[in-house]
Coordinates of C-alpha atoms and ligand atoms in Angstrom, one line a residue:
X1 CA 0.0 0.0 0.0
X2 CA 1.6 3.5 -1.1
X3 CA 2.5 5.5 2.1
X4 CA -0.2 8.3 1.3
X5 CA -3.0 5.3 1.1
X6 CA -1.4 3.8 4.5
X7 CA -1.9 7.8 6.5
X8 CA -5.3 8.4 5.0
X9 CA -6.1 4.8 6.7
X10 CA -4.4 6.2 9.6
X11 CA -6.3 9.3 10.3
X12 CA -9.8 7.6 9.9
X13 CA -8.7 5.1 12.6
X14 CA -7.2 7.4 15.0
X15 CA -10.0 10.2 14.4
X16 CA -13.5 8.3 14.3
X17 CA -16.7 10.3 13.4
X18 CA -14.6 12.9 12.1
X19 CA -15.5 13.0 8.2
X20 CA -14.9 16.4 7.1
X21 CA -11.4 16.6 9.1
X22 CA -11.2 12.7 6.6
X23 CA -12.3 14.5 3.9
X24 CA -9.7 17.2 4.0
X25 CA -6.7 15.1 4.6
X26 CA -7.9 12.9 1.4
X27 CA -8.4 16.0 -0.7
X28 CA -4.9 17.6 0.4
X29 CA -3.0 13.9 0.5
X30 CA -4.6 12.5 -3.3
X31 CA -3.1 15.9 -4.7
X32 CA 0.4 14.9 -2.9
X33 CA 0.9 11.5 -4.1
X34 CA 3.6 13.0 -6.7
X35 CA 5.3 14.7 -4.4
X36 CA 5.2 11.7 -2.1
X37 CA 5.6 9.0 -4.1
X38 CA 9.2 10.9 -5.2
X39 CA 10.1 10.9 -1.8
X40 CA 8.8 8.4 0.3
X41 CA 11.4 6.5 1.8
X42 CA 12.9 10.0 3.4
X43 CA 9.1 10.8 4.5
X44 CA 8.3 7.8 5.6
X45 CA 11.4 7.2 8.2
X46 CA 10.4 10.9 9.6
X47 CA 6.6 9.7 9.9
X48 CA 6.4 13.6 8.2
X49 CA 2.8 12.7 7.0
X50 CA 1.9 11.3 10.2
X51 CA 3.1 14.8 12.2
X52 CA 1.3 16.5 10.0
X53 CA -1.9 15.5 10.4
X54 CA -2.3 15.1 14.3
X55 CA -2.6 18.3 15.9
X56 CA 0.6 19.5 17.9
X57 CA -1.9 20.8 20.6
X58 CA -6.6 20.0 20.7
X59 CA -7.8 22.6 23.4
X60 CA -11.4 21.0 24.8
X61 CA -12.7 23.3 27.2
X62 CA -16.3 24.2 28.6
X63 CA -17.7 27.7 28.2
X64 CA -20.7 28.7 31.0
X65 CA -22.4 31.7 30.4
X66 CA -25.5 32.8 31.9
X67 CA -28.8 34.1 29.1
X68 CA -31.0 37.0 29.8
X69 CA -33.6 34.9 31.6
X70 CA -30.9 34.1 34.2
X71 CA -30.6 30.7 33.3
X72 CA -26.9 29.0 32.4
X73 CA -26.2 27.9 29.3
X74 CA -22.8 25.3 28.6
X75 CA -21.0 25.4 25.7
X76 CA -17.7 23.6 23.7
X77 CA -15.0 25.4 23.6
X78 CA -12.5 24.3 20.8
X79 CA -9.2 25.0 19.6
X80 CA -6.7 23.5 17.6
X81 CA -2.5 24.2 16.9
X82 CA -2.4 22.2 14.5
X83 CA 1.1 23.2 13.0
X84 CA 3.9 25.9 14.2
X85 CA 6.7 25.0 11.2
X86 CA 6.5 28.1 9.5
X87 CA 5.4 30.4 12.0
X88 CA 3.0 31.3 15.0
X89 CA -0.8 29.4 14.9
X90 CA -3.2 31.4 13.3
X91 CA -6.8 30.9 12.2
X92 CA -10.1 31.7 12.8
X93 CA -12.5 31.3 15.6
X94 CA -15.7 29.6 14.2
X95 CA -19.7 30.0 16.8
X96 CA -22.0 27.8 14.6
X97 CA -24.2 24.9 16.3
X98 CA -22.5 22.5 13.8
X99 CA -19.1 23.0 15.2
X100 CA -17.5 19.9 16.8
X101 CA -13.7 18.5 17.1
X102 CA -13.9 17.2 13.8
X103 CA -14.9 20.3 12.0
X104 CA -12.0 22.5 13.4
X105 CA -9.5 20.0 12.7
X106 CA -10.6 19.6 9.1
X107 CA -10.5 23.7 9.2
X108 CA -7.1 24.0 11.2
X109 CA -5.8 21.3 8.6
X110 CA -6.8 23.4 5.5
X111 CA -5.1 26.4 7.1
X112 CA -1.8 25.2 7.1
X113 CA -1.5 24.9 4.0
X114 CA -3.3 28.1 3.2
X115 CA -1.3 29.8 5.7
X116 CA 1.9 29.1 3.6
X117 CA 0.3 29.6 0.3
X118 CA 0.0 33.4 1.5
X119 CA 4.2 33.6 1.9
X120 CA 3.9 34.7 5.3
X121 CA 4.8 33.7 8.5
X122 CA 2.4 31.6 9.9
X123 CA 1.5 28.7 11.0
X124 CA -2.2 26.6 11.2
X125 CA -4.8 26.9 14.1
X126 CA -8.6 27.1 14.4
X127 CA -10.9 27.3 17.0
X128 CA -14.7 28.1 18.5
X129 CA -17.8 26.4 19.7
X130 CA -21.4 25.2 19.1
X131 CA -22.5 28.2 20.4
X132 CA -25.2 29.8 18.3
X133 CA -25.2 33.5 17.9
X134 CA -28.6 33.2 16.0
X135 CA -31.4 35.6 18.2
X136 CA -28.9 36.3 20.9
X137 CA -29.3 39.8 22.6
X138 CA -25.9 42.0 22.4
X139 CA -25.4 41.2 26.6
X140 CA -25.5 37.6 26.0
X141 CA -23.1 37.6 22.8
X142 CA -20.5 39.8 25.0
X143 CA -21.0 36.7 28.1
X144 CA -20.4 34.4 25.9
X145 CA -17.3 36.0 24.4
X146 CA -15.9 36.8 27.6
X147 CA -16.1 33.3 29.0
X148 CA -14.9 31.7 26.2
X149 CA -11.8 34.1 26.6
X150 CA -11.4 33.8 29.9
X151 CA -10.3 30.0 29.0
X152 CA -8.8 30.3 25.8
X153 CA -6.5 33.3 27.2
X154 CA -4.1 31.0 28.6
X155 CA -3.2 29.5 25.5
X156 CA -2.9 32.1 23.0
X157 CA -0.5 35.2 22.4
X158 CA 0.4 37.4 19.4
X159 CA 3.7 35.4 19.3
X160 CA 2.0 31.8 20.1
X161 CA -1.8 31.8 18.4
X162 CA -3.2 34.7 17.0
X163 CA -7.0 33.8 16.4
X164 CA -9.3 35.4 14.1
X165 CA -13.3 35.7 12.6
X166 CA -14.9 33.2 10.9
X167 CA -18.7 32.0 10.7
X168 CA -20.6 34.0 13.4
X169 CA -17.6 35.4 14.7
X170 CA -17.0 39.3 13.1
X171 CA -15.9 42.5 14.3
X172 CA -18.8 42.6 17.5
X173 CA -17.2 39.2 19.0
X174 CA -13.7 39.9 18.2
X175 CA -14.4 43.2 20.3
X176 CA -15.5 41.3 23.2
X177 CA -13.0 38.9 23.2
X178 CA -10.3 41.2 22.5
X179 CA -11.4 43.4 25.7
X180 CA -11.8 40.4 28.4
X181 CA -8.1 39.1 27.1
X182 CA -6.4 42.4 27.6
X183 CA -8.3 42.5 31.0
X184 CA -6.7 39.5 32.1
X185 CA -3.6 39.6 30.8
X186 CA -2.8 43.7 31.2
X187 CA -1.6 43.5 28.2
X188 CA -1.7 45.8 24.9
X189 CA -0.4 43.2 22.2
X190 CA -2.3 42.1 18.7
X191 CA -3.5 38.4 20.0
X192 CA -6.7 39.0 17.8
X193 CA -6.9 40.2 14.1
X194 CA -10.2 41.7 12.5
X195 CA -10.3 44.1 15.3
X196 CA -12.0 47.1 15.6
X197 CA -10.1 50.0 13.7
X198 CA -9.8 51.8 17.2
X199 CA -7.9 49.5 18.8
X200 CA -5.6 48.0 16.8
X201 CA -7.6 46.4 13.2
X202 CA -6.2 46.7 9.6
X203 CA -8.5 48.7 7.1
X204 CA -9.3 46.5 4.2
X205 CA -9.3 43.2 7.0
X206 CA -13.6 43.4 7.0
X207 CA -13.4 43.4 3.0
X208 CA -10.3 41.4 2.5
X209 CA -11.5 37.5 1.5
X210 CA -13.9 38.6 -1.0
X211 CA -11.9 41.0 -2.8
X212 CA -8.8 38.6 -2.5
X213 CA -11.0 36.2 -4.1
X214 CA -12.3 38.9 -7.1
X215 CA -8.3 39.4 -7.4
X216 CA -7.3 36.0 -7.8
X217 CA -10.3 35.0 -10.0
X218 CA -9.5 38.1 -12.4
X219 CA -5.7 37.2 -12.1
X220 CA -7.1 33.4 -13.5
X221 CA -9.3 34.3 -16.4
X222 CA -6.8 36.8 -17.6
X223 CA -3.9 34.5 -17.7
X224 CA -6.8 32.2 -19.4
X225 CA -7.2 34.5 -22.5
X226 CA -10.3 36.0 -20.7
X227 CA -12.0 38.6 -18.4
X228 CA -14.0 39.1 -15.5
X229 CA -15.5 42.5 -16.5
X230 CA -18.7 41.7 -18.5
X231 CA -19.5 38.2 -16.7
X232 CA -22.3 37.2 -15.0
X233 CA -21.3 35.4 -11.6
X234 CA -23.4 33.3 -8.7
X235 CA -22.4 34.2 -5.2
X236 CA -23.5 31.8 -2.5
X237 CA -23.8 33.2 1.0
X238 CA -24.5 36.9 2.4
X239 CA -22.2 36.9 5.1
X240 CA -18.6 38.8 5.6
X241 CA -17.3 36.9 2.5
X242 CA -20.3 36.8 0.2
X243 CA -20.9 40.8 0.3
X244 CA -17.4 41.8 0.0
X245 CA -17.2 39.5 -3.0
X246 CA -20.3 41.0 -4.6
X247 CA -18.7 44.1 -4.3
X248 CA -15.2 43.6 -5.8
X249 CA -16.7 41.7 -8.3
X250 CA -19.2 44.4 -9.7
X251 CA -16.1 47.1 -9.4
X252 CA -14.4 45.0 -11.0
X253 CA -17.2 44.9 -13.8
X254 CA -18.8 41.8 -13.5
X255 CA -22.9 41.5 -12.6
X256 CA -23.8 39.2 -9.5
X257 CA -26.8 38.2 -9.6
X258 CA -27.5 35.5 -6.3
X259 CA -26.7 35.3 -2.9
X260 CA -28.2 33.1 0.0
X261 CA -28.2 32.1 3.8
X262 CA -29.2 29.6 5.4
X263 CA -32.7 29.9 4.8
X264 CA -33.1 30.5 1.2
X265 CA -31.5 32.4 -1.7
X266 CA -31.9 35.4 -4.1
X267 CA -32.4 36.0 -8.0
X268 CA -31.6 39.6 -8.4
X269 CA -31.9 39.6 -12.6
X270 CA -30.7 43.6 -12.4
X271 CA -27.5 42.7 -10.4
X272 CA -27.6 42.3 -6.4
X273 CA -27.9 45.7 -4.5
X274 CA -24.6 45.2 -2.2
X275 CA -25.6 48.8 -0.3
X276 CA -29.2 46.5 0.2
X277 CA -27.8 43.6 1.3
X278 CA -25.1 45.3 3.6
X279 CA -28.2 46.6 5.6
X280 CA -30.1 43.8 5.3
X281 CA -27.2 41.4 7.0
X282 CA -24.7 43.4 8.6
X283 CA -26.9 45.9 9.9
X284 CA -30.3 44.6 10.5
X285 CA -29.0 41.1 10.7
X286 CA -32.3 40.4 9.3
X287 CA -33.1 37.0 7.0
X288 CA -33.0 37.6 2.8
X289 CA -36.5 38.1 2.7
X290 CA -36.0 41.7 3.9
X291 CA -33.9 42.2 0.5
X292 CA -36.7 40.7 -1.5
X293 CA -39.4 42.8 -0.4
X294 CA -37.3 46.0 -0.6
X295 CA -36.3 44.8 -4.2
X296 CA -38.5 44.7 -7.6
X297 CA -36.2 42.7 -9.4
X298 CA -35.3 40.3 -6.8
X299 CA -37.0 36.7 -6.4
X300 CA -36.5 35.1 -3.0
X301 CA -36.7 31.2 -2.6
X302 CA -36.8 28.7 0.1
X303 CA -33.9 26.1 -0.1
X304 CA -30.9 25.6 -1.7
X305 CA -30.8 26.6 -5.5
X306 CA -28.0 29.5 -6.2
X307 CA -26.6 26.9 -8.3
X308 CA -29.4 26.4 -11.1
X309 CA -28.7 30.3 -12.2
X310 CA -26.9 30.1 -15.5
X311 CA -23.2 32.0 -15.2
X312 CA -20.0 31.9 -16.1
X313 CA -18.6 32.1 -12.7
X314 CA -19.6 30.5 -9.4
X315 CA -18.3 32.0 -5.9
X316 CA -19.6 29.5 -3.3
X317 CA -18.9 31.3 -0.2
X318 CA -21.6 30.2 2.3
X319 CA -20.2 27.3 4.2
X320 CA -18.4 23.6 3.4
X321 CA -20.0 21.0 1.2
X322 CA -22.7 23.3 0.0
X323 CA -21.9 22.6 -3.8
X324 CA -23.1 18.8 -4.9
X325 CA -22.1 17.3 -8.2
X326 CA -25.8 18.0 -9.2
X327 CA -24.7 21.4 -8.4
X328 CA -21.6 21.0 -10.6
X329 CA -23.8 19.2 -13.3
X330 CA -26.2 21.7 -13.2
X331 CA -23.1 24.8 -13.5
X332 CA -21.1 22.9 -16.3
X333 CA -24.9 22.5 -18.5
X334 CA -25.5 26.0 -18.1
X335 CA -21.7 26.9 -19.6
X336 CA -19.5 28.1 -16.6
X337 CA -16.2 28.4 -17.2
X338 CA -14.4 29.1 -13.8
X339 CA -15.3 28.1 -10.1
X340 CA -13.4 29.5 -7.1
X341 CA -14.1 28.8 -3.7
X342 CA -14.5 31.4 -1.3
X343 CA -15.9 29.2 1.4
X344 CA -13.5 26.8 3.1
X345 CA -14.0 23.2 1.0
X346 CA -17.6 24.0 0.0
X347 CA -17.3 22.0 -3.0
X348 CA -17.5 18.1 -2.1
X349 CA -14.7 15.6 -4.0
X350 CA -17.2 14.8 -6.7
X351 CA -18.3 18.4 -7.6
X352 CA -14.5 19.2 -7.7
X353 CA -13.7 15.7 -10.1
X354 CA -16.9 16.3 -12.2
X355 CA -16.0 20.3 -13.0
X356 CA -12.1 19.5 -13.4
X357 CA -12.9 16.6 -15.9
X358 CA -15.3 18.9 -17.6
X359 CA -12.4 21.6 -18.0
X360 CA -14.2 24.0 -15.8
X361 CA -11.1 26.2 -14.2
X362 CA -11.2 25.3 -10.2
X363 CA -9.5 26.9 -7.4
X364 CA -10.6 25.7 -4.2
X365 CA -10.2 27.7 -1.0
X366 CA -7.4 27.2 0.1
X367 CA -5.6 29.7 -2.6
X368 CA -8.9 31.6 -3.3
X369 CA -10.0 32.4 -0.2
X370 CA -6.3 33.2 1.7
X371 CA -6.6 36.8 1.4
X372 CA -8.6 37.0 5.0
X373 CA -5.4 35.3 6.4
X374 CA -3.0 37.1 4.5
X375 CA -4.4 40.3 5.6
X376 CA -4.5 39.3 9.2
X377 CA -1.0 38.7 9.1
X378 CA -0.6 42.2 7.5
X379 CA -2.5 43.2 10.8
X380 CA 0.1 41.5 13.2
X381 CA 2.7 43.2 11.2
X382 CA 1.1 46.5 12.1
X383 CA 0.3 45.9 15.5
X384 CA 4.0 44.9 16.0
X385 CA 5.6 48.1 14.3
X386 CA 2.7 50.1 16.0
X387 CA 2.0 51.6 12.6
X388 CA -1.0 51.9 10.6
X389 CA -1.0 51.5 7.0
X390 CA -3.7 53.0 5.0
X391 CA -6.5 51.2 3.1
X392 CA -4.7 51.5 -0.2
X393 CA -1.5 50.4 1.0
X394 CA -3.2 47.6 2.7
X395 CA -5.3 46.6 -0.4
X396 CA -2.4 47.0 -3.1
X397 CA -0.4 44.4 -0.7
X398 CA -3.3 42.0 -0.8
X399 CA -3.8 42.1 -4.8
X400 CA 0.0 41.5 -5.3
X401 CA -0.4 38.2 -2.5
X402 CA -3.2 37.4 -4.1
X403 CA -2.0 37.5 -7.9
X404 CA 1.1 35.8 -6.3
X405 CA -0.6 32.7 -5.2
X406 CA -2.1 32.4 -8.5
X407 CA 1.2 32.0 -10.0
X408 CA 2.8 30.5 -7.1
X409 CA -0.1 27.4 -7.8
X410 CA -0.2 27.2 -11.4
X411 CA 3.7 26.9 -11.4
X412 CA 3.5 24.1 -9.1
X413 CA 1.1 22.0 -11.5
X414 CA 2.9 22.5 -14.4
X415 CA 6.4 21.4 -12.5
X416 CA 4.7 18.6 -11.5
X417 CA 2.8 18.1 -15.0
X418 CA -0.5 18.7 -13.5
X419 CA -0.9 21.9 -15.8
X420 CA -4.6 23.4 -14.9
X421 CA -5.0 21.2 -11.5
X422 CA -5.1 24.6 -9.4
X423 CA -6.0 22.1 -6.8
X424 CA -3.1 20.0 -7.1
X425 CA -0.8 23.2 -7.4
X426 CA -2.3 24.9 -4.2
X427 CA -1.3 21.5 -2.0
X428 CA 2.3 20.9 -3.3
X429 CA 2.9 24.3 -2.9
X430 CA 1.8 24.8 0.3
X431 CA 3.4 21.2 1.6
X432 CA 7.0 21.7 0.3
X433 CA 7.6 24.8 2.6
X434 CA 5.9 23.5 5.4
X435 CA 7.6 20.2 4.9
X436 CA 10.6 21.4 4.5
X437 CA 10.5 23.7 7.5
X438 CA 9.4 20.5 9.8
X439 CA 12.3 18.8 8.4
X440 CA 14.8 21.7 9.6
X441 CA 13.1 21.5 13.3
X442 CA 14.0 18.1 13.6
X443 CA 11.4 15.7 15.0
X444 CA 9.1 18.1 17.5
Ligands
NDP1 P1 -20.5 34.7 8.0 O1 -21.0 34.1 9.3 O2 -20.3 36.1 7.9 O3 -21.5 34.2 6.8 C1 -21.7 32.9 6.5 C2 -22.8 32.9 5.5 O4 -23.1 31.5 5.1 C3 -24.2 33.4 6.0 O5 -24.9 33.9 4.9 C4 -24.9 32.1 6.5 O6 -26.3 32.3 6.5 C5 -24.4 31.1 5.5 N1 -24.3 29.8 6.1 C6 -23.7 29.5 7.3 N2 -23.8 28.2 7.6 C7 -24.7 27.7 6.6 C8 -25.2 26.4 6.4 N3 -25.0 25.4 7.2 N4 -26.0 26.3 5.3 C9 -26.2 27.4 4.4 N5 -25.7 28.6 4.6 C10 -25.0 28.7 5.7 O7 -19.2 33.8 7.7 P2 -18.0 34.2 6.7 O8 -18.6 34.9 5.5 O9 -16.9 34.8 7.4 O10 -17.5 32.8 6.2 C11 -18.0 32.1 5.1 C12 -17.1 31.0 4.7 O11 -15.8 31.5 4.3 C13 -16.8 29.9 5.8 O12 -16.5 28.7 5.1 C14 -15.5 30.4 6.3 O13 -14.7 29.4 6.9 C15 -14.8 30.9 5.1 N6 -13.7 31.9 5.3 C16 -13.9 33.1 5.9 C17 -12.9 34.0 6.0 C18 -13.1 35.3 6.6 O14 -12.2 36.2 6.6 N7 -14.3 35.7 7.2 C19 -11.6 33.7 5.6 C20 -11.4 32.5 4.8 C21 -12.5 31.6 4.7 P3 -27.0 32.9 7.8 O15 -26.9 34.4 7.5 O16 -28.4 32.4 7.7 O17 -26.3 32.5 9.0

C-alpha cells in the first residue's frame, strides 16, 4: 500500500466520526501522491505525513455563560495548533451549532497549507464552539465572548496563536473577546486580528477574502485568454465573504446576480444591490426576505438553488459542502467556465472531479479564499511596528499576495505536470515549505 493510502487509513482510525477533518486530509494527500511518491522512503522514516496530520496541541474546554432569563447555558469550547513550522498558529475562531472537534480539525488542517500559500509567517490553528449566535441579545453575545476568553487566554499570544473571525464570529465578537483578554492579561499586544479599527484592526481586513477572491479569480481568467469584466457570476452566502465578493466583483465589472443564507437564496436579474444587502445582514442582521421585499427585481426562494442560475462564474462562499455534483452538473450544462471557492471546502470531491474533468477552471479555498489570512498577518505586522497603514497600502499588498498565489499554484502543477490542476498546485505548494520547515526542526 503506497505511504499516502497507509496515513489516509491512519487518520480515519485514530479520528473516528470525524469525516470532514477525513475528507480534507484525502483532498490535500490525493493531490500529494507526486510529491510523495518521489520521496517516500525520506518521508516515511520521519513519519512527516503522520506529524502533519495530528494536531501539535486539541484545546477542549467548557464555556458557561448565563442568558437573559438568568438561566446557564454550557458550551464547547474548541481549539486546535495544528502546525507551528512556519510560524506562530493562526486561524479563525468559528460559533455555529454544527461545530464539533472534527470540523476544526478539518478547518485548522486546510489552514496550514493556506497559511503558507499566502508567503507569510504563519502557522495553522482554528478554534470556536457550538455556540449559536442566531437571536442572541448583544449582553449575551459579550458573556459568551468573555467566558470563552477567559479560557482560551491562557493559551494564545500574538507570538504563540493569534485567532481570528470566521462564521458567526466578526468584528462585535472579536471586540468582546479582545477586551476580556487584555483584562486578564494587562496586556496591549495584537493576539486578535479583525479588530476594531480603534484599537488595533487593519482597514481593508472586513473586506479582504472577497476582494482577494475577485483578485485571484481576475488574475485566472486573464492568464486564461479572458475577463471578469462583462460576466455574469453566482455568489453563495450573504455573510462577511459573500458581500465583500459581490462588491469587488461588480467594481471590478462583472454582474452578481444570487446570494443566500441559510434559509433561502436570491435571483436579483438587475445585479444584487450590495448597499441592500449590507443593511439587510450586517446591519439589521435580518433574513434575505427583507432584501426581496425591498427589491423589484429580486426573487426570494426557500432552499438551496443559487446553483441552477446560468453563469460563467460560481463563488460558493456560504459554508463547506454546499456545492453537490448535481450542483456541478447543473453549472457545467449552463456553460461556466471558472469556479473559485470562497468558502472553506464548499465544493465536495465529486463536484470538484466532475468540474475539473469537464475543464471547468477550479481553485478551491485554500488559494482563493487566503486573502482574509494574508491580511490578518498584514495586521500582526502593524500591530507589531505600532504603525497603521492606509487602506490603499493595505489593499495594493493584498492584490500582489493574491495575484502571487495564482502563479505561485499554477507553477507548481505545471512542475509537476499537473498543468490546470489549481487544486493539485495549491497543495504541493503549500506542503513543500511546510515540509521542509518540519524537516529543519527536527522531529518536534
Ligand atoms: P459569516 O458568518 O459572515 O457568513 C456565513 C454565510 O453563510 C451566511 O450567509 C450564512 O447564513 C451562510 N451559512 C452558514 N452556515 C450555513 C449552512 N450550514 N447552510 C447554508 N448557509 C450557511 O461567515 P464568513 O462569510 O466569514 O465565512 C463564510 C465561509 O468563508 C466559511 O466557510 C469560512 O470558513 C470561510 N472563510 C472566511 C474567512 C473570513 O475572513 N471571514 C476567511 C477564509 C475563509 P445565515 O446568515 O443564515 O447565517
Amino acid at each position: 500500500m503506497s505511504y499516502v493510502d497507509e496515513v489516509y487509513n491512519y487518520v480515519v482510525e485514530k479520528n473516528p466520526a470525524q469525516p470532514e477533518f477525513h475528507q480534507a486530509v484525502k483532498e490535500v494527500l490525493d493531490s500529494l501522491r507526486v510529491v510523495i511518491d518521489a520521496n517516500e522512503e525520506e518521508y516515511r522514516k520521519d513519519a512527516l505525513l503522520e506529524r502533519l496530520v495530528t494536531p501539535e496541541r486539541q484545546i477542549l474546554f467548557r464555556v458557561p455563560w448565563v442568558d437573559d432569563k438568568g438561566q446557564v447555558q454550557v458550551n464547547n469550547g474548541f481549539r486546535v495548533q495544528f502546525n507551528s513550522a512556519i510560524g506562530p498558529y493562526k486561524g479563525g475562531l468559528r460559533f455555529h451549532p454544527s461545530v464539533n472537534l472534527g470540523i476544526i480539525k478539518f478547518l485548522g488542517f486546510e489552514q496550514i497549507f493556506k497559511n503558507s500559500l499566502t508567503g507569510l509567517p504563519i502557522g495553522g490553528g482554528k478554534g470556536g464552539s457550538d455556540f449559536d449566535p442566531k437571536g442572541k441579545s448583544d449582553r449575551e453575545i459579550m458573556a459568551f465572548c468573555q467566558s470563552f476568553m477567559t479560557e482560551l487566554f491562557r493559551h494564545i499570544g500574538a507570538d504563540t496563536d493569534v485567532p481570528a473571525g470566521d462564521i458567526g464570529v466578526g468584528g462585535r465578537e472579536i471586540g468582546y473577546m479582545y477586551g476580556q483578554y487584555k483584562r486578564i492579561r494587562d496586556t496591549y499586544e495584537g493576539v486578535l486580528t479583525g479588530k476594531g479599527l480603534t484599537y488595533g484592526g487593519s482597514l481593508a481586513r472586513t473586506q479582504a477574502t472577497g476582494y482577494g477572491l475577485l483578485y485571484l479569480t481576475a488574475e485566472l481568467l486573464k492568464c486564461n485568454g479572458s475577463d471578469i469584466k462583462g460576466k455574469t457570476v453566482c455568489v453563495s452566502g450573504a455573510g462577511n465573504v459573500a458581500i465583500y465578493a459581490i462588491e469587488k466583483a461588480q467594481q471590478l465589472g462583472a454582474k452578481v446576480v444570487t446570494c443566500s443564507d441559510s434559509t433561502g437564496w436570491i435571483y436579483d436579474s438587475e445585479g444584487i444591490d450590495v448597499a441592500l444587502l449590507k443593511e439587510v445582514k450586517e446591519v439589521k442582521r435580518a433574513r434575505l426576505t427583507e432584501y426581496a421585499a425591498a427589491r423589484k427585481s429580486a426573487e426570494y426562494h426557500e432552499g438551496r438553488g443559487v446553483w441552477s442560475i446560468k453563469c460563467d462564474v460560481a463563488l460558493p462562499c456560504a459554508t463547506q459542502n454546499e456545492l453537490h455534483l448535481e450542483d456541478a452538473k447543473q453549472l457545467v450544462a449552463n456553460g461556466v467556465q471558472a469556479v473559485c471557492e470562497g468558502a472553506n471546502m464548499p465544493t465536495t470531491i465529486e463536484a470538484t472531479e466532475y468540474l475539473q474533468e469537464n475543464k471547468v477552471m477550479f481553485v478551491g479555498g485554500k488559494a482563493a479564499n487566503a486573502g482574509g489570512v494574508a491580511t490578518s498577518a498584514l495586521e500582526m505586522s502593524q500591530n507589531s511596528e505600532r504603525l497603521h497603514w492606509t487602506f490603499e497600502e493595505v489593499d495594493a499588498k493584498l492584490q500582489q499576495i493574491m495575484v502571487n498565489i495564482y502563479h505561485n499554484i499554477d507553477d507548481a502543477a505545471k512542475k509537476y505536470g499537473m498543468e490546470g490542476n489549481y487544486v493539485a498546485g495549491a497543495n504541493i505548494a503549500g506542503f513543500l515549505k511546510v515540509a521542509e520547515a518540519m524537516k529543519a526542526q527536527g522531529i518536534v
